[in-house]
């Protein structure tokens, strides 16, 4: 299958994220994409392809214009304010305060974000745009008739909402691709998010829509990031009521200890929706060795995941999200795609 990859991911290389109360080297680093690319080529999963340039049109069908403008200028504003280190937000709107758009860059960073783990660097905007192009190139492969394709997106995207960044995400690659499939004449599109963390951005983008189903298996937000999204009671709104399905699982969940059953429930809902195309937000931070996550999936479980997704018989674009155990990351992604190809 086509493996879409751009070297421009390297332009997102943050100095630090705030984690465990300390500034530490970001776990979301360029070595991740290098490890995945090498493992996929070694396993013979497919051939590398460069992304095409789609411009901002497909991005603006998912993200608000003022947010896109902010992202495109954030580094310039930050460096013009005299700072040399990468930009992190330091405060957010609290209850009882005014949720208005401030003017200074420090205010804007807080206004458009929801965490302090997502540094804006000189290359962030270019890297984020390249990742969106990678996802859109994958969507084009699916529209052109491929049964499967893999978009090696970095930075990831599923936490980014229409006008908000966080969780290492700036542009929502999976949502941009899903919307690309809709515009490209697929009437019904589904997103299956199997990253360990809830894809709050993707959920919110499609929350009130009936044409895009969002199904997610993730760690219970009562105990895990992003904390304020991903509960089972979130089922959609307005026309989209019933078109969001959250399957939160307890930290510590293993394949046989609940994950497989949740995946079967997710696939049953997807079958009921009968989508023309599927976007899988693929995070392998469900792995037992992941440094920031607490599920217990093992290497041998990932081919099963890919095979079960293939069983839907729906053209599928895999979009890379999380996964931080550098030594196992590439093999686990290759295992999912290998299982899909065999399935
Ligand atoms: C991005 B993706 C853990 C702190 C977590 C943010 C995690 C973002 C995950 N103690 N900080 O969904 O893999
Ligand atoms: Zn994750």
XYZ file of C-alpha atoms and ligand atoms in Angstrom:
357
model
C 0.000 0.000 0.000
C 1.013 3.649 -0.378
C 2.960 4.930 2.636
C 2.782 8.702 2.467
C 5.651 10.473 4.183
C 7.288 13.901 4.190
C 10.665 14.826 5.680
C 9.108 18.116 6.788
C 7.917 16.411 9.981
C 11.446 17.165 11.279
C 10.525 20.840 11.481
C 8.451 20.041 14.577
C 11.187 19.396 17.135
C 10.200 21.025 20.422
C 12.669 21.835 23.169
C 10.377 20.771 26.012
C 6.903 19.857 27.181
C 5.493 20.369 30.636
C 4.944 16.885 32.087
C 4.924 15.668 35.687
C 5.418 19.275 36.791
C 8.707 19.622 34.932
C 9.902 20.771 31.554
C 11.176 17.627 29.868
C 12.231 16.559 26.362
C 9.054 16.007 24.302
C 8.059 12.365 23.800
C 6.530 13.496 20.470
C 9.845 13.783 18.605
C 11.194 13.372 15.040
C 12.719 9.965 15.824
C 9.173 8.594 16.008
C 8.485 9.079 12.304
C 11.950 7.820 11.372
C 11.384 4.623 13.374
C 7.981 4.041 11.765
C 9.236 4.690 8.229
C 12.194 2.330 8.620
C 10.100 -0.469 10.152
C 7.456 -0.275 7.413
C 10.067 -0.460 4.664
C 11.901 -3.325 6.383
C 8.627 -5.257 6.732
C 7.797 -4.653 3.053
C 4.443 -3.062 3.891
C 4.477 -0.727 0.893
C 6.253 2.025 -0.994
C 7.040 5.535 0.183
C 5.330 8.418 -1.569
C 5.741 12.162 -1.128
C 2.596 14.164 -0.365
C 1.025 16.494 -2.899
C 0.318 20.138 -2.008
C -3.382 20.808 -1.368
C -3.149 24.386 -0.118
C -5.241 25.709 2.742
C -8.667 25.036 1.200
C -9.155 21.550 2.725
C -7.683 22.752 6.059
C -10.212 25.610 6.205
C -13.089 23.163 5.715
C -12.230 21.801 9.190
C -10.483 24.645 11.041
C -11.626 28.239 11.676
C -9.924 30.942 9.608
C -8.828 32.976 12.664
C -7.211 29.866 14.198
C -5.349 29.016 10.982
C -4.174 32.633 10.772
C -2.989 32.428 14.402
C -1.045 29.191 13.779
C 0.570 30.609 10.664
C 1.789 33.716 12.556
C 2.319 32.442 16.117
C 6.088 31.968 15.881
C 6.563 35.351 14.192
C 4.558 37.096 16.945
C 6.330 35.153 19.692
C 9.828 35.889 18.398
C 8.900 39.554 17.739
C 8.046 39.768 21.449
C 11.696 39.064 22.217
C 11.546 35.358 23.050
C 14.088 32.886 21.715
C 12.878 29.644 23.324
C 9.926 27.682 21.926
C 6.459 28.982 22.799
C 4.278 27.312 25.436
C 1.021 28.750 26.808
C 0.985 29.635 30.474
C -2.628 30.415 31.320
C -6.165 29.690 30.184
C -9.648 31.045 30.674
C -11.082 29.943 34.009
C -14.683 29.832 35.187
C -15.925 33.344 35.866
C -13.492 34.939 33.402
C -14.093 36.366 29.902
C -13.530 33.930 27.019
C -12.605 36.753 24.635
C -9.738 36.772 22.151
C -6.832 38.752 23.651
C -4.362 40.736 21.565
C -0.922 39.781 22.868
C 0.774 36.586 21.717
C 0.817 35.245 25.291
C -2.931 35.736 25.531
C -3.473 34.201 22.110
C -1.447 31.094 23.003
C -3.774 30.482 25.942
C -6.893 31.393 23.960
C -6.195 28.851 21.192
C -4.805 25.945 23.284
C -5.752 23.517 26.021
C -2.434 22.221 27.394
C 1.212 23.070 28.059
C 2.665 20.062 26.283
C 2.543 21.375 22.738
C 5.431 23.716 21.868
C 5.223 26.108 18.908
C 8.624 26.302 17.175
C 9.936 28.122 14.077
C 8.977 25.083 11.959
C 5.673 24.104 13.554
C 3.402 25.669 10.965
C 5.267 24.104 8.018
C 5.380 20.691 9.709
C 1.672 20.813 10.547
C 0.781 21.794 6.977
C 2.949 18.969 5.619
C 1.171 16.474 7.891
C -2.203 17.677 6.588
C -0.945 17.215 3.025
C 0.237 13.704 3.924
C -3.271 12.857 5.183
C -4.938 14.436 2.135
C -2.646 12.499 -0.220
C -3.749 9.330 1.574
C -7.382 10.337 1.163
C -6.787 10.821 -2.568
C -5.338 7.302 -2.812
C -8.526 5.958 -1.197
C -10.740 8.040 -3.518
C -8.729 6.667 -6.438
C -9.710 3.142 -5.419
C -7.048 1.867 -3.010
C -8.341 -0.522 -0.337
C -5.837 0.820 2.151
C -3.261 3.582 2.575
C -1.071 4.852 5.398
C -0.457 8.542 6.146
C 2.659 8.865 8.308
C 1.519 12.122 9.880
C 3.672 14.005 12.347
C 2.829 16.097 14.315
C -0.322 14.102 15.140
C -3.773 15.639 14.884
C -6.659 14.056 16.768
C -6.585 16.446 19.755
C -6.801 19.561 17.545
C -10.305 21.055 17.347
C -11.659 23.599 14.857
C -9.995 26.435 16.794
C -7.819 24.832 19.478
C -4.447 23.053 19.691
C -3.014 20.730 22.338
C -1.898 17.156 22.988
C 0.981 17.600 20.477
C -1.614 18.389 17.751
C -2.151 21.559 15.657
C -4.124 20.583 12.550
C -6.486 17.621 12.718
C -5.041 15.406 9.977
C -7.670 12.658 10.344
C -10.577 15.112 10.267
C -9.095 16.935 7.271
C -8.765 13.581 5.477
C -12.286 12.472 6.471
C -13.708 15.757 5.195
C -11.605 15.277 2.055
C -13.300 11.903 1.497
C -16.719 13.572 1.930
C -15.897 16.316 -0.556
C -14.450 13.681 -2.884
C -17.911 12.116 -3.206
C -18.109 9.623 -0.346
C -21.525 10.258 1.257
C -20.827 8.513 4.548
C -17.443 8.485 6.241
C -16.433 6.965 9.574
C -13.494 7.690 11.847
C -12.265 4.922 14.157
C -9.833 6.313 16.734
C -7.735 3.639 18.457
C -5.141 5.941 20.022
C -4.827 5.509 23.802
C -6.041 9.076 24.320
C -9.495 10.307 23.386
C -9.580 12.166 20.062
C -11.392 15.168 21.484
C -10.619 17.342 18.455
C -12.043 14.920 15.912
C -15.081 14.302 18.066
C -15.841 18.011 18.416
C -15.351 18.722 14.693
C -17.990 16.159 13.683
C -20.138 16.235 16.844
C -23.260 17.764 15.282
C -23.008 15.936 11.939
C -24.769 12.787 10.760
C -22.549 12.196 7.721
C -19.376 11.396 9.695
C -19.470 8.735 12.412
C -16.853 9.019 15.172
C -16.035 5.892 17.205
C -13.224 5.866 19.772
C -11.621 3.353 22.122
C -9.446 5.085 24.706
C -8.424 5.368 28.330
C -11.198 6.589 30.628
C -10.887 10.406 30.711
C -11.793 10.370 34.390
C -8.232 9.090 34.835
C -6.348 10.132 31.704
C -5.589 13.008 29.354
C -7.527 14.857 27.908
C -9.745 14.557 31.042
C -12.556 16.789 29.742
C -13.711 14.763 26.731
C -14.321 11.123 25.843
C -17.000 10.023 28.296
C -19.537 7.418 27.201
C -22.371 9.908 27.721
C -21.032 12.032 24.817
C -23.083 10.649 21.930
C -23.389 13.595 19.489
C -25.644 16.631 19.160
C -28.418 17.879 16.888
C -28.300 16.053 13.532
C -25.269 14.144 14.833
C -27.039 12.661 17.867
C -26.002 8.992 17.967
C -23.097 9.538 15.538
C -20.443 9.615 18.278
C -19.573 6.449 20.197
C -17.040 6.570 23.033
C -15.781 3.318 24.521
C -13.617 4.375 27.490
C -11.609 1.600 29.169
C -9.841 1.509 32.517
C -6.087 2.110 32.630
C -4.431 -1.322 32.701
C -6.741 -2.853 30.079
C -5.214 -5.692 28.024
C -6.376 -7.252 24.726
C -8.333 -10.087 26.359
C -9.084 -8.017 29.458
C -11.507 -5.722 27.617
C -9.845 -4.277 24.527
C -10.992 -6.951 22.056
C -14.587 -6.720 23.279
C -14.530 -2.924 22.906
C -13.113 -3.264 19.388
C -15.890 -5.709 18.487
C -18.482 -3.213 19.763
C -16.808 -0.443 17.754
C -16.798 -2.568 14.590
C -20.456 -3.486 15.070
C -21.391 0.216 15.218
C -19.249 0.887 12.143
C -20.980 -1.931 10.230
C -24.361 -0.486 11.171
C -23.328 2.882 9.752
C -22.143 1.289 6.472
C -19.592 3.985 5.581
C -18.171 4.414 2.072
C -14.754 5.169 3.561
C -12.978 4.769 6.897
C -10.250 6.850 8.511
C -8.402 5.100 11.343
C -6.676 7.415 13.808
C -3.885 4.963 14.539
C -2.112 5.383 17.847
C -0.050 2.511 19.190
C 0.378 4.134 22.604
C -1.943 1.318 23.755
C 1.272 -0.770 23.925
C 2.260 -2.134 27.344
C 5.680 -0.495 27.073
C 4.452 2.988 26.212
C 6.115 5.575 28.489
C 3.067 7.856 28.963
C 0.173 5.381 28.698
C -1.281 2.549 30.733
C -2.986 -0.032 28.517
C -1.355 -3.441 28.164
C -1.575 -4.393 24.512
C 1.293 -6.619 23.364
C 3.124 -6.813 20.047
C 1.108 -9.894 19.052
C -2.160 -7.984 19.444
C -1.487 -5.431 16.704
C -1.889 -7.798 13.710
C -5.272 -8.799 15.158
C -6.287 -5.146 15.305
C -5.391 -4.677 11.629
C -7.114 -7.908 10.560
C -10.332 -7.043 12.396
C -10.421 -3.580 10.789
C -9.926 -5.172 7.354
C -12.913 -7.385 8.110
C -15.170 -4.347 7.678
C -14.405 -4.446 3.954
C -14.344 -0.642 3.764
C -11.576 1.358 1.996
C -9.371 2.469 4.883
C -6.937 5.323 5.389
C -4.680 4.895 8.428
C -3.564 8.242 9.853
C -0.699 8.154 12.356
C -1.413 9.591 15.805
C 0.456 8.613 19.014
C 2.874 5.911 20.186
C 6.003 6.787 22.158
C 7.859 3.546 22.927
C 10.546 4.294 20.347
C 12.053 0.791 20.326
C 8.725 -0.924 19.550
C 6.805 1.842 17.775
C 7.754 0.967 14.193
C 7.204 -2.766 14.618
C 3.790 -2.224 16.191
C 2.620 0.050 13.363
C 3.974 -2.448 10.805
C 2.082 -5.203 12.635
C -1.248 -3.349 12.356
C -0.759 -2.683 8.644
C 0.566 -6.204 8.046
C -2.523 -7.659 9.716
C -4.732 -5.386 7.600
C -3.028 -6.536 4.379
C -3.347 -10.232 5.288
C -6.898 -9.881 6.612
C -1.125 12.727 22.223
B -1.656 11.530 21.425
C 0.863 12.199 30.612
C 0.795 13.596 30.022
C 0.203 13.549 28.668
C -0.333 14.824 26.636
C -0.522 13.559 25.922
C -0.876 13.784 24.482
C -1.041 12.507 23.696
N 1.122 12.167 31.999
N 0.342 14.757 27.913
O -3.001 11.238 21.648
O -0.871 10.340 21.566
Zn -2.288 9.146 22.316
